[in-house]
CSV table of C-alpha atoms and ligand atoms in Angstrom, one decimal:
chain,number,residue,atom,x,y,z
A,446,MET,CA,28.2,-9.1,56.9
A,447,SER,CA,24.5,-9.7,57.5
A,448,SER,CA,22.6,-11.8,55.0
A,449,THR,CA,21.7,-10.1,51.8
A,450,HIS,CA,18.3,-11.6,51.4
A,451,SER,CA,16.4,-8.4,52.3
A,452,GLN,CA,18.3,-6.2,50.0
A,453,SER,CA,16.0,-4.7,47.4
A,454,PRO,CA,17.2,-4.4,43.8
A,455,THR,CA,17.2,-0.6,44.3
A,456,GLN,CA,19.8,-0.5,47.0
A,457,THR,CA,20.6,3.0,48.4
A,458,LYS,CA,23.8,4.0,50.1
A,459,GLU,CA,21.9,4.0,53.3
A,460,ASP,CA,20.9,0.3,52.7
A,461,ILE,CA,24.5,-0.7,52.1
A,462,LYS,CA,25.7,1.1,55.2
A,463,ARG,CA,23.0,-0.6,57.2
A,464,SER,CA,23.9,-4.0,55.8
A,465,MET,CA,27.4,-3.7,57.3
A,466,LEU,CA,25.9,-3.4,60.8
A,467,VAL,CA,25.3,-6.3,63.0
A,468,ASP,CA,22.0,-5.2,64.5
A,469,LEU,CA,21.2,-7.3,67.6
A,470,ARG,CA,18.8,-4.7,69.2
A,471,SER,CA,15.7,-6.7,68.3
A,472,ASP,CA,14.1,-9.0,65.8
A,473,THR,CA,11.8,-6.1,64.9
A,474,VAL,CA,14.6,-4.6,62.8
A,475,THR,CA,14.2,-7.3,60.0
A,476,ARG,CA,13.4,-5.8,56.7
A,477,PRO,CA,11.0,-7.3,54.1
A,478,SER,CA,12.5,-9.7,51.6
A,479,VAL,CA,12.3,-9.2,47.8
A,480,ALA,CA,9.4,-11.7,47.7
A,481,MET,CA,7.5,-9.8,50.3
A,482,ARG,CA,8.0,-6.5,48.5
A,483,ARG,CA,6.8,-8.0,45.3
A,484,ALA,CA,3.7,-9.5,47.0
A,485,MET,CA,3.0,-6.2,48.6
A,486,MET,CA,3.1,-4.5,45.2
A,487,GLU,CA,0.8,-7.1,43.6
A,488,ALA,CA,-1.6,-7.4,46.5
A,489,GLU,CA,-5.3,-7.5,45.8
A,490,VAL,CA,-6.9,-4.9,48.1
A,491,GLY,CA,-10.1,-3.4,49.2
A,492,ASP,CA,-11.4,-1.4,52.2
A,493,ASP,CA,-10.9,-3.5,55.2
A,494,VAL,CA,-13.2,-1.4,57.4
A,495,TYR,CA,-16.0,-2.7,55.1
A,496,GLY,CA,-14.4,-6.2,55.3
A,497,GLU,CA,-13.6,-6.0,51.6
A,498,ASP,CA,-9.8,-6.5,51.6
A,499,PRO,CA,-9.3,-10.1,50.2
A,500,THR,CA,-5.7,-10.2,51.3
A,501,VAL,CA,-6.4,-9.3,54.9
A,502,ASN,CA,-9.3,-11.7,54.9
A,503,ARG,CA,-7.0,-14.5,53.6
A,504,LEU,CA,-4.3,-13.7,56.3
A,505,GLU,CA,-7.0,-13.8,59.0
A,506,GLN,CA,-8.3,-17.1,57.8
A,507,ARG,CA,-4.9,-18.7,57.6
A,508,ALA,CA,-4.0,-17.5,61.1
A,509,ALA,CA,-7.2,-19.0,62.4
A,510,GLU,CA,-6.5,-22.3,60.6
A,511,ILE,CA,-2.9,-22.6,61.8
A,512,PHE,CA,-4.0,-22.0,65.4
A,513,GLU,CA,-7.1,-24.2,65.0
A,514,ARG,CA,-9.4,-21.4,66.2
A,515,GLU,CA,-12.6,-19.9,64.9
A,516,ALA,CA,-11.3,-16.5,64.0
A,517,ALA,CA,-8.4,-14.1,63.8
A,518,LEU,CA,-7.9,-10.3,63.4
A,519,PHE,CA,-5.1,-8.3,61.8
A,520,PHE,CA,-3.6,-5.5,63.9
A,521,PRO,CA,-1.0,-2.9,63.1
A,522,THR,CA,0.9,-3.7,66.3
A,523,GLY,CA,1.2,-6.3,69.0
A,524,THR,CA,0.6,-3.7,71.7
A,525,MET,CA,-2.8,-2.8,70.1
A,526,ALA,CA,-3.7,-6.5,69.8
A,527,ASN,CA,-2.7,-7.3,73.4
A,528,GLN,CA,-4.6,-4.3,74.8
A,529,ALA,CA,-7.7,-5.0,72.7
A,530,ALA,CA,-7.6,-8.6,74.2
A,531,LEU,CA,-7.3,-7.2,77.7
A,532,LYS,CA,-10.2,-4.9,77.1
A,533,VAL,CA,-12.4,-7.6,75.9
A,534,HIS,CA,-11.6,-10.0,78.7
A,535,THR,CA,-11.8,-7.6,81.6
A,536,HIS,CA,-14.0,-4.9,83.3
A,537,HIS,CA,-12.9,-1.7,84.9
A,538,GLY,CA,-11.7,-2.2,88.5
A,539,GLN,CA,-10.3,-5.7,88.0
A,540,GLU,CA,-6.8,-7.1,88.4
A,541,VAL,CA,-4.7,-8.8,85.7
A,542,ILE,CA,-2.3,-11.5,86.9
A,543,CYS,CA,1.0,-11.5,85.0
A,544,GLU,CA,4.7,-12.1,85.4
A,545,GLU,CA,6.5,-9.1,86.9
A,546,ARG,CA,8.5,-8.2,83.7
A,547,ALA,CA,5.6,-8.9,81.3
A,548,HIS,CA,5.4,-6.8,78.2
A,549,ILE,CA,1.7,-6.0,78.6
A,550,TRP,CA,2.5,-4.2,81.9
A,551,ASN,CA,6.0,-2.8,81.4
A,552,TYR,CA,6.1,-1.8,77.7
A,553,GLU,CA,2.6,-1.0,76.8
A,554,MET,CA,2.2,2.5,78.2
A,555,ALA,CA,0.1,1.5,81.3
A,556,MET,CA,-2.8,0.8,79.0
A,557,ILE,CA,-4.0,-1.9,81.4
A,558,ALA,CA,-4.9,1.1,83.6
A,559,GLN,CA,-5.4,3.8,81.0
A,560,PHE,CA,-7.7,1.8,78.7
A,561,SER,CA,-9.0,-1.2,80.5
A,562,GLY,CA,-9.2,0.4,84.0
A,563,CYS,CA,-7.4,-2.6,85.6
A,564,ILE,CA,-4.3,-2.9,87.6
A,565,PRO,CA,-1.6,-5.6,87.3
A,566,ARG,CA,-1.2,-8.2,90.0
A,567,PRO,CA,2.4,-9.2,89.2
A,568,ILE,CA,4.2,-12.5,90.1
A,569,PRO,CA,8.0,-12.3,90.0
A,570,ALA,CA,9.7,-15.3,88.4
A,571,GLU,CA,13.4,-15.3,87.8
A,572,SER,CA,12.9,-17.8,85.0
A,573,GLY,CA,10.0,-15.9,83.5
A,574,ILE,CA,7.8,-18.9,83.9
A,575,ILE,CA,4.9,-18.7,86.4
A,576,HIS,CA,3.1,-21.8,87.6
A,577,TRP,CA,-0.5,-22.4,88.6
A,578,GLU,CA,0.3,-22.7,92.3
A,579,GLN,CA,1.7,-19.2,92.3
A,580,ILE,CA,-1.2,-17.8,90.3
A,581,ARG,CA,-3.8,-19.6,92.5
A,582,ARG,CA,-2.5,-17.6,95.5
A,583,LYS,CA,-2.9,-14.3,93.7
A,584,ILE,CA,-6.5,-14.8,92.6
A,585,ALA,CA,-8.7,-12.5,94.6
A,586,PRO,CA,-11.1,-14.3,97.0
A,587,GLY,CA,-14.7,-13.9,95.8
A,588,ILE,CA,-15.6,-11.3,98.4
A,589,TYR,CA,-17.5,-8.1,97.5
A,590,TYR,CA,-14.9,-5.8,99.2
A,591,ARG,CA,-11.9,-7.1,97.2
A,592,ALA,CA,-11.1,-6.2,93.6
A,593,GLN,CA,-11.7,-9.2,91.4
A,594,THR,CA,-9.2,-11.0,89.2
A,595,GLY,CA,-10.3,-10.4,85.6
A,596,LEU,CA,-7.6,-12.2,83.6
A,597,VAL,CA,-4.4,-14.2,83.7
A,598,SER,CA,-2.0,-13.1,81.0
A,599,LEU,CA,1.0,-15.2,80.1
A,600,GLU,CA,4.0,-14.5,77.8
A,601,ASN,CA,5.7,-17.2,75.7
A,602,THR,CA,8.5,-16.8,74.8
A,603,HIS,CA,9.2,-14.4,77.7
A,604,ASN,CA,11.1,-11.5,76.3
A,605,MET,CA,12.8,-10.0,79.3
A,606,ALA,CA,13.5,-13.4,80.8
A,607,GLY,CA,15.8,-14.1,77.8
A,608,GLY,CA,13.4,-15.7,75.4
A,609,ALA,CA,12.3,-18.4,78.0
A,610,VAL,CA,9.9,-21.0,76.8
A,611,THR,CA,7.0,-22.1,79.0
A,612,PRO,CA,6.5,-25.9,78.8
A,613,THR,CA,3.0,-26.7,77.4
A,614,ALA,CA,2.1,-28.7,80.5
A,615,VAL,CA,2.6,-25.6,82.6
A,616,ILE,CA,0.3,-23.5,80.4
A,617,ASP,CA,-2.3,-26.3,80.3
A,618,GLU,CA,-2.4,-26.6,84.1
A,619,ILE,CA,-2.8,-22.8,84.4
A,620,CYS,CA,-5.7,-22.8,82.0
A,621,GLU,CA,-7.4,-25.6,83.8
A,622,GLY,CA,-7.1,-23.9,87.1
A,623,ALA,CA,-8.0,-20.4,85.9
A,624,HIS,CA,-11.0,-21.7,83.9
A,625,LYS,CA,-12.3,-23.6,86.9
A,626,ALA,CA,-12.1,-20.3,88.8
A,627,GLY,CA,-14.1,-18.6,85.9
A,628,ILE,CA,-11.0,-16.6,84.8
A,629,PRO,CA,-9.9,-16.4,81.1
A,630,VAL,CA,-6.3,-16.7,80.0
A,631,HIS,CA,-4.6,-14.5,77.4
A,632,LEU,CA,-1.3,-15.4,75.8
A,633,ASP,CA,1.1,-12.7,74.7
A,634,GLY,CA,2.7,-14.9,72.1
A,635,ALA,CA,4.7,-12.2,70.3
A,636,ARG,CA,7.3,-15.0,69.7
A,637,ILE,CA,5.0,-18.0,69.9
A,638,PHE,CA,6.6,-19.5,66.8
A,639,ASN,CA,10.0,-19.4,68.5
A,640,ALA,CA,8.5,-21.3,71.4
A,641,ALA,CA,6.9,-23.8,69.0
A,642,THR,CA,10.3,-24.3,67.3
A,643,ALA,CA,12.1,-24.8,70.6
A,644,LEU,CA,9.4,-27.3,71.8
A,645,GLY,CA,9.1,-29.1,68.5
A,646,GLN,CA,5.3,-28.7,68.7
A,647,PRO,CA,2.9,-26.9,66.4
A,648,VAL,CA,1.6,-23.5,67.7
A,649,ALA,CA,-2.0,-24.9,67.8
A,650,GLU,CA,-0.9,-27.6,70.3
A,651,ILE,CA,1.0,-25.2,72.7
A,652,THR,CA,-1.8,-22.6,72.7
A,653,HIS,CA,-4.7,-25.1,72.7
A,654,HIS,CA,-6.3,-24.1,76.1
A,655,VAL,CA,-5.7,-20.3,76.3
A,656,ASP,CA,-8.7,-18.1,75.4
A,657,SER,CA,-6.8,-15.8,73.1
A,658,VAL,CA,-3.4,-15.5,71.5
A,659,MET,CA,-1.5,-12.5,70.1
A,660,PHE,CA,1.5,-13.1,67.9
A,661,CYS,CA,3.7,-10.8,65.9
A,662,LEU,CA,4.4,-11.1,62.1
A,663,SER,CA,6.8,-8.2,62.4
A,664,LYS,CA,9.5,-9.9,64.4
A,665,GLY,CA,11.4,-13.1,63.6
A,666,LEU,CA,8.9,-14.0,60.9
A,667,GLY,CA,10.1,-11.0,58.9
A,668,ALA,CA,7.0,-9.0,58.0
A,669,PRO,CA,7.5,-5.2,58.0
A,670,VAL,CA,4.4,-4.5,60.0
A,671,GLY,CA,1.6,-6.4,61.8
A,672,SER,CA,0.4,-8.7,64.5
A,673,MET,CA,-2.6,-11.1,64.8
A,674,LEU,CA,-5.1,-11.8,67.5
A,675,VAL,CA,-6.7,-15.3,67.4
A,676,GLY,CA,-9.6,-16.7,69.4
A,677,SER,CA,-13.3,-17.6,69.3
A,678,ARG,CA,-15.6,-16.0,66.8
A,679,GLU,CA,-17.4,-14.1,69.6
A,680,PHE,CA,-14.1,-12.9,71.1
A,681,ILE,CA,-12.8,-11.7,67.8
A,682,LYS,CA,-16.1,-9.9,67.0
A,683,ARG,CA,-15.7,-7.9,70.2
A,684,ALA,CA,-12.0,-7.3,69.6
A,685,HIS,CA,-12.9,-5.9,66.2
A,686,VAL,CA,-15.0,-3.2,67.9
A,687,VAL,CA,-12.1,-2.4,70.3
A,688,ARG,CA,-9.6,-2.2,67.4
A,689,LYS,CA,-11.8,0.4,65.8
A,690,CYS,CA,-12.0,2.3,69.1
A,691,LEU,CA,-8.2,2.5,69.1
A,692,GLY,CA,-8.1,3.9,65.6
A,693,GLY,CA,-6.9,0.5,64.2
A,694,GLY,CA,-9.5,0.3,61.4
A,695,MET,CA,-7.2,0.2,58.4
A,696,ARG,CA,-8.3,0.6,54.8
A,697,GLN,CA,-6.3,-1.1,52.0
A,698,ALA,CA,-4.3,-3.0,54.5
A,699,GLY,CA,-3.8,-5.8,52.0
A,700,VAL,CA,-0.5,-4.4,51.1
A,701,LEU,CA,0.7,-5.2,54.6
A,702,ALA,CA,-1.2,-8.5,54.9
A,703,ALA,CA,0.5,-9.7,51.7
A,704,ALA,CA,3.8,-9.5,53.5
A,705,GLY,CA,2.2,-11.0,56.6
A,706,LEU,CA,1.0,-14.0,54.6
A,707,ILE,CA,4.6,-14.8,53.5
A,708,ALA,CA,5.8,-14.3,57.0
A,709,LEU,CA,3.2,-16.6,58.4
A,710,GLU,CA,3.7,-19.4,55.8
A,711,HIS,CA,7.5,-19.3,55.4
A,712,GLY,CA,8.9,-17.5,58.5
A,713,PRO,CA,8.5,-20.2,61.1
A,714,SER,CA,10.6,-22.8,59.2
A,715,ARG,CA,13.9,-20.9,59.6
A,716,LEU,CA,13.6,-19.8,63.2
A,717,HIS,CA,15.8,-22.7,64.3
A,718,GLU,CA,18.7,-20.9,62.6
A,719,ASP,CA,18.2,-17.9,64.9
A,720,HIS,CA,18.1,-20.2,67.9
A,721,ALA,CA,21.4,-21.9,66.9
A,722,ASN,CA,23.0,-18.5,66.3
A,723,ALA,CA,21.9,-17.3,69.8
A,724,LYS,CA,23.3,-20.5,71.3
A,725,PHE,CA,26.5,-20.0,69.4
A,726,VAL,CA,26.9,-16.5,70.8
A,727,ALA,CA,25.9,-17.6,74.3
A,728,ASP,CA,28.4,-20.4,74.4
A,729,ARG,CA,31.3,-18.1,73.4
A,730,LEU,CA,30.2,-15.2,75.7
A,731,ALA,CA,29.9,-17.5,78.7
A,732,LYS,CA,33.7,-17.8,78.5
A,733,VAL,CA,34.5,-14.1,78.4
A,734,ARG,CA,35.9,-12.6,81.6
A,735,GLY,CA,33.4,-10.1,83.2
A,736,ILE,CA,30.4,-11.6,81.5
A,737,LYS,CA,27.9,-13.7,83.5
A,738,LEU,CA,25.7,-15.9,81.3
A,739,ASP,CA,24.2,-19.3,81.6
A,740,ALA,CA,24.3,-20.6,78.1
A,741,ALA,CA,22.1,-23.6,79.0
A,742,HIS,CA,19.2,-21.1,79.6
A,743,VAL,CA,19.4,-19.8,76.0
A,744,GLN,CA,16.5,-21.7,74.3
A,745,THR,CA,15.4,-19.3,71.5
A,746,ASN,CA,16.6,-16.1,69.8
A,747,ILE,CA,17.1,-13.9,72.9
A,748,LEU,CA,20.1,-13.7,75.2
A,749,VAL,CA,20.2,-11.6,78.3
A,750,PHE,CA,23.6,-11.4,80.1
A,751,ASP,CA,25.2,-9.6,83.0
A,752,ILE,CA,28.2,-7.4,82.1
A,753,SER,CA,28.7,-5.7,85.5
A,754,GLY,CA,31.9,-7.8,85.9
A,755,THR,CA,33.5,-5.8,83.1
A,756,GLY,CA,33.4,-2.6,85.1
A,757,MET,CA,31.2,-1.0,82.4
A,758,THR,CA,27.6,0.0,82.4
A,759,THR,CA,25.4,-1.3,79.6
A,760,ALA,CA,25.4,2.3,78.1
A,761,GLU,CA,29.2,2.3,77.9
A,762,PHE,CA,29.3,-1.3,76.7
A,763,SER,CA,26.7,-0.5,73.9
A,764,GLN,CA,28.8,2.5,72.9
A,765,ARG,CA,31.9,0.4,72.6
A,766,LEU,CA,30.0,-2.2,70.5
A,767,ALA,CA,28.6,0.5,68.2
A,768,GLU,CA,32.1,1.8,67.5
A,769,LYS,CA,32.7,-1.7,65.9
A,770,SER,CA,29.4,-1.8,64.0
A,771,VAL,CA,27.5,-4.0,66.5
A,772,LEU,CA,24.2,-2.6,67.7
A,773,ALA,CA,22.6,-3.8,71.0
A,774,ASN,CA,20.9,-2.3,74.0
A,775,GLY,CA,20.9,-2.8,77.7
A,776,ILE,CA,17.7,-3.5,79.6
A,777,ASN,CA,19.2,-1.9,82.8
A,778,PRO,CA,22.7,-0.8,83.8
A,779,GLU,CA,23.9,-4.4,84.3
A,780,LEU,CA,22.0,-6.5,81.7
A,781,MET,CA,22.5,-6.5,78.0
A,782,ARG,CA,20.0,-8.1,75.5
A,783,PHE,CA,20.9,-9.6,72.2
A,784,VAL,CA,18.3,-10.8,69.7
A,785,THR,CA,19.2,-12.9,66.7
A,786,HIS,CA,17.0,-12.8,63.5
A,787,LEU,CA,17.0,-13.4,59.8
A,788,ASP,CA,19.2,-10.4,59.0
A,789,VAL,CA,22.1,-11.6,61.2
A,790,ASP,CA,23.9,-14.7,59.9
A,791,ARG,CA,26.6,-16.8,61.6
A,792,ALA,CA,29.4,-14.6,60.3
A,793,ALA,CA,27.7,-11.5,61.8
A,794,CYS,CA,27.4,-13.3,65.1
A,795,GLU,CA,31.1,-14.3,65.0
A,796,HIS,CA,31.9,-10.6,64.4
A,797,ALA,CA,29.8,-9.6,67.4
A,798,VAL,CA,31.5,-12.2,69.6
A,799,ARG,CA,35.0,-11.1,68.5
A,800,VAL,CA,34.2,-7.5,69.2
A,801,ILE,CA,33.1,-8.4,72.8
A,802,GLU,CA,36.2,-10.6,73.3
A,803,GLU,CA,38.4,-7.6,72.3
A,804,ILE,CA,36.5,-5.1,74.5
A,805,CYS,CA,36.7,-7.3,77.5
A,806,ALA,CA,40.3,-8.5,77.0
B,745,LIG,C1,7.2,-7.0,70.6
B,745,LIG,C2,6.3,-7.5,71.7
B,745,LIG,C3,5.0,-7.1,71.7
B,745,LIG,C4,4.3,-6.2,70.7
B,745,LIG,O1,5.1,-5.1,70.4
B,745,LIG,P1,4.7,-4.1,69.2
B,745,LIG,O2,6.0,-3.4,69.0
B,745,LIG,O3,3.6,-3.3,69.7
B,745,LIG,O4,4.3,-4.9,68.0
B,745,LIG,C5,4.2,-7.7,72.7
B,745,LIG,N1,4.7,-8.6,73.6
B,745,LIG,C6,6.0,-8.9,73.6
B,745,LIG,C7,6.5,-9.9,74.6
B,745,LIG,C8,6.9,-8.4,72.6
B,745,LIG,O5,8.2,-8.8,72.6
């Protein structure tokens, strides 16, 4: 039912069983393609702690080029890259302004506090998009008895806000205001290529004014492992030290970077298919009794929808879906999240929709 592109020639029973599932839990579940596995096998490697892995070096150089920045650094995870960026940008005892449902605050183990010694200063935004005017009011006045604002952190696309895309003009205005106030801006761009696809603009253009960007190779772009941090040479030099502090100094990481290079070069060009599939599912689900969903808000590969009208909790709903080979999770008792990706094709999406129509009939 799902596409067969990621099936390896040595398919196990487990692989076949998994390929029958429609897995909409996350775009992190994508498995490496045959081309990636081959590139991993053939990767030229060296010890990256000595800076001697040519494949890692190539990946970092390509990421820097694509984002039109001085430097980039390969991380095992997006969480580590985000938290390294936060550490470099801030000092203990400062505040980090972010949207209330931001990943850096809600899903990264309180590392803002644990590692950087900062606290979040959240701004709630139903749409997931915060504007300069809201941020300006949350910046601490420059008085010695107030904790100072160390950083503004944005998220594009916004995961928990249903893959919402922040317009580039909004980001640019935030950067202009924050920089005038002497405050750096970090972008959690786990899905920045989805944002770029939706906006029809290159990633370099939509991230031009932020001080640092994290993006994931391991999600819609299809790599098995890895995220990148990009920024100035000086920033990346400091992030390199922090990565080592966190135990992120990897050795022959070229085997991972080889898959990452394919993800980076070829992954972005097919993301529009995931967006079209998400839109297809949204349009159909919007008509199902008990489901509340504004299909017009679905811009990328994530849909968040309210199922409270069905009389089920999301745990019950997920269980009913799983019985029909559709995997998805709730983000709370009322809201379900679906994420489309390269391992679910249109037929798989049709199956998921039919299952929900049955369950809710
Ligand atoms: C996935 C994700 C990350 C990073 O997650 P890892 O699992 O640590 O790679 C960061 N921010 C957002 C918005 C994400 O969706």
